[in-house]
Amino acid sequence: MESEMSFTLEVIISVLLILGGIFVLVGSIGLIRLQDLYVRLHAPTKATTLGLGGILLASVLYMTH
């Protein structure tokens, strides 16, 4: 017996995954493009933490349903 996910839950999961991927990408680009060591460390820690949080939340929502 398979349980089906609702359409709204699928949209929420998809949006979280896309936004999380965008934040991780921006953090990675910031690591490469910024000039100073401390500025280079600041970009990935802020953006990647938010991006991985979105991906983690999406996976939690997917696995609990």
PDB file of C-alpha atoms in Angstrom:
ATOM      1  CA  MET A   1       0.000   0.000   0.000  1.00  0.00           C
ATOM      2  CA  GLU A   2       1.651   3.220  -1.167  1.00  0.00           C
ATOM      3  CA  SER A   3       0.773   6.540   0.349  1.00  0.00           C
ATOM      4  CA  GLU A   4       0.632   9.411  -2.092  1.00  0.00           C
ATOM      5  CA  MET A   5       2.065  12.802  -1.338  1.00  0.00           C
ATOM      6  CA  SER A   6      -0.144  15.816  -1.730  1.00  0.00           C
ATOM      7  CA  PHE A   7       0.661  18.256  -4.491  1.00  0.00           C
ATOM      8  CA  THR A   8       1.315  21.109  -2.075  1.00  0.00           C
ATOM      9  CA  LEU A   9       3.850  19.034  -0.128  1.00  0.00           C
ATOM     10  CA  GLU A  10       5.639  18.171  -3.368  1.00  0.00           C
ATOM     11  CA  VAL A  11       5.761  21.862  -4.308  1.00  0.00           C
ATOM     12  CA  ILE A  12       7.115  22.831  -0.878  1.00  0.00           C
ATOM     13  CA  ILE A  13       9.810  20.150  -1.068  1.00  0.00           C
ATOM     14  CA  SER A  14      10.757  21.211  -4.596  1.00  0.00           C
ATOM     15  CA  VAL A  15      10.981  24.883  -3.637  1.00  0.00           C
ATOM     16  CA  LEU A  16      13.149  24.069  -0.609  1.00  0.00           C
ATOM     17  CA  LEU A  17      15.481  21.953  -2.735  1.00  0.00           C
ATOM     18  CA  ILE A  18      15.802  24.599  -5.433  1.00  0.00           C
ATOM     19  CA  LEU A  19      16.377  27.436  -2.962  1.00  0.00           C
ATOM     20  CA  GLY A  20      18.847  25.326  -1.002  1.00  0.00           C
ATOM     21  CA  GLY A  21      20.766  24.528  -4.175  1.00  0.00           C
ATOM     22  CA  ILE A  22      20.850  28.182  -5.170  1.00  0.00           C
ATOM     23  CA  PHE A  23      22.216  29.227  -1.765  1.00  0.00           C
ATOM     24  CA  VAL A  24      24.878  26.519  -1.857  1.00  0.00           C
ATOM     25  CA  LEU A  25      25.862  27.615  -5.361  1.00  0.00           C
ATOM     26  CA  VAL A  26      26.077  31.279  -4.330  1.00  0.00           C
ATOM     27  CA  GLY A  27      28.232  30.351  -1.335  1.00  0.00           C
ATOM     28  CA  SER A  28      30.558  28.324  -3.534  1.00  0.00           C
ATOM     29  CA  ILE A  29      30.878  31.135  -6.070  1.00  0.00           C
ATOM     30  CA  GLY A  30      31.556  33.569  -3.227  1.00  0.00           C
ATOM     31  CA  LEU A  31      34.381  31.330  -1.996  1.00  0.00           C
ATOM     32  CA  ILE A  32      36.056  31.558  -5.386  1.00  0.00           C
ATOM     33  CA  ARG A  33      35.371  35.179  -6.374  1.00  0.00           C
ATOM     34  CA  LEU A  34      35.892  37.214  -3.204  1.00  0.00           C
ATOM     35  CA  GLN A  35      39.274  38.800  -2.572  1.00  0.00           C
ATOM     36  CA  ASP A  36      40.162  38.630   1.128  1.00  0.00           C
ATOM     37  CA  LEU A  37      40.595  35.485   3.247  1.00  0.00           C
ATOM     38  CA  TYR A  38      38.053  36.528   5.875  1.00  0.00           C
ATOM     39  CA  VAL A  39      35.529  37.649   3.281  1.00  0.00           C
ATOM     40  CA  ARG A  40      36.022  34.322   1.472  1.00  0.00           C
ATOM     41  CA  LEU A  41      35.221  32.460   4.650  1.00  0.00           C
ATOM     42  CA  HIS A  42      32.181  34.613   5.396  1.00  0.00           C
ATOM     43  CA  ALA A  43      30.324  33.919   2.129  1.00  0.00           C
ATOM     44  CA  PRO A  44      30.271  30.107   2.292  1.00  0.00           C
ATOM     45  CA  THR A  45      29.459  29.891   5.983  1.00  0.00           C
ATOM     46  CA  LYS A  46      26.362  32.074   5.739  1.00  0.00           C
ATOM     47  CA  ALA A  47      24.996  30.970   2.370  1.00  0.00           C
ATOM     48  CA  THR A  48      25.917  27.294   2.593  1.00  0.00           C
ATOM     49  CA  THR A  49      24.444  26.936   6.069  1.00  0.00           C
ATOM     50  CA  LEU A  50      21.145  28.349   4.849  1.00  0.00           C
ATOM     51  CA  GLY A  51      21.270  26.215   1.695  1.00  0.00           C
ATOM     52  CA  LEU A  52      22.001  22.989   3.515  1.00  0.00           C
ATOM     53  CA  GLY A  53      19.287  23.843   6.039  1.00  0.00           C
ATOM     54  CA  GLY A  54      16.761  24.079   3.198  1.00  0.00           C
ATOM     55  CA  ILE A  55      17.932  20.798   1.691  1.00  0.00           C
ATOM     56  CA  LEU A  56      17.809  19.111   5.092  1.00  0.00           C
ATOM     57  CA  LEU A  57      14.301  20.414   5.772  1.00  0.00           C
ATOM     58  CA  ALA A  58      13.164  19.173   2.371  1.00  0.00           C
ATOM     59  CA  SER A  59      14.564  15.717   3.060  1.00  0.00           C
ATOM     60  CA  VAL A  60      12.907  15.610   6.465  1.00  0.00           C
ATOM     61  CA  LEU A  61       9.555  16.522   4.921  1.00  0.00           C
ATOM     62  CA  TYR A  62      10.026  13.906   2.191  1.00  0.00           C
ATOM     63  CA  MET A  63      10.971  11.106   4.585  1.00  0.00           C
ATOM     64  CA  THR A  64       8.227  11.773   7.125  1.00  0.00           C
ATOM     65  CA  HIS A  65       5.459  11.486   4.581  1.00  0.00           C
TER      66      HIS A  65
END
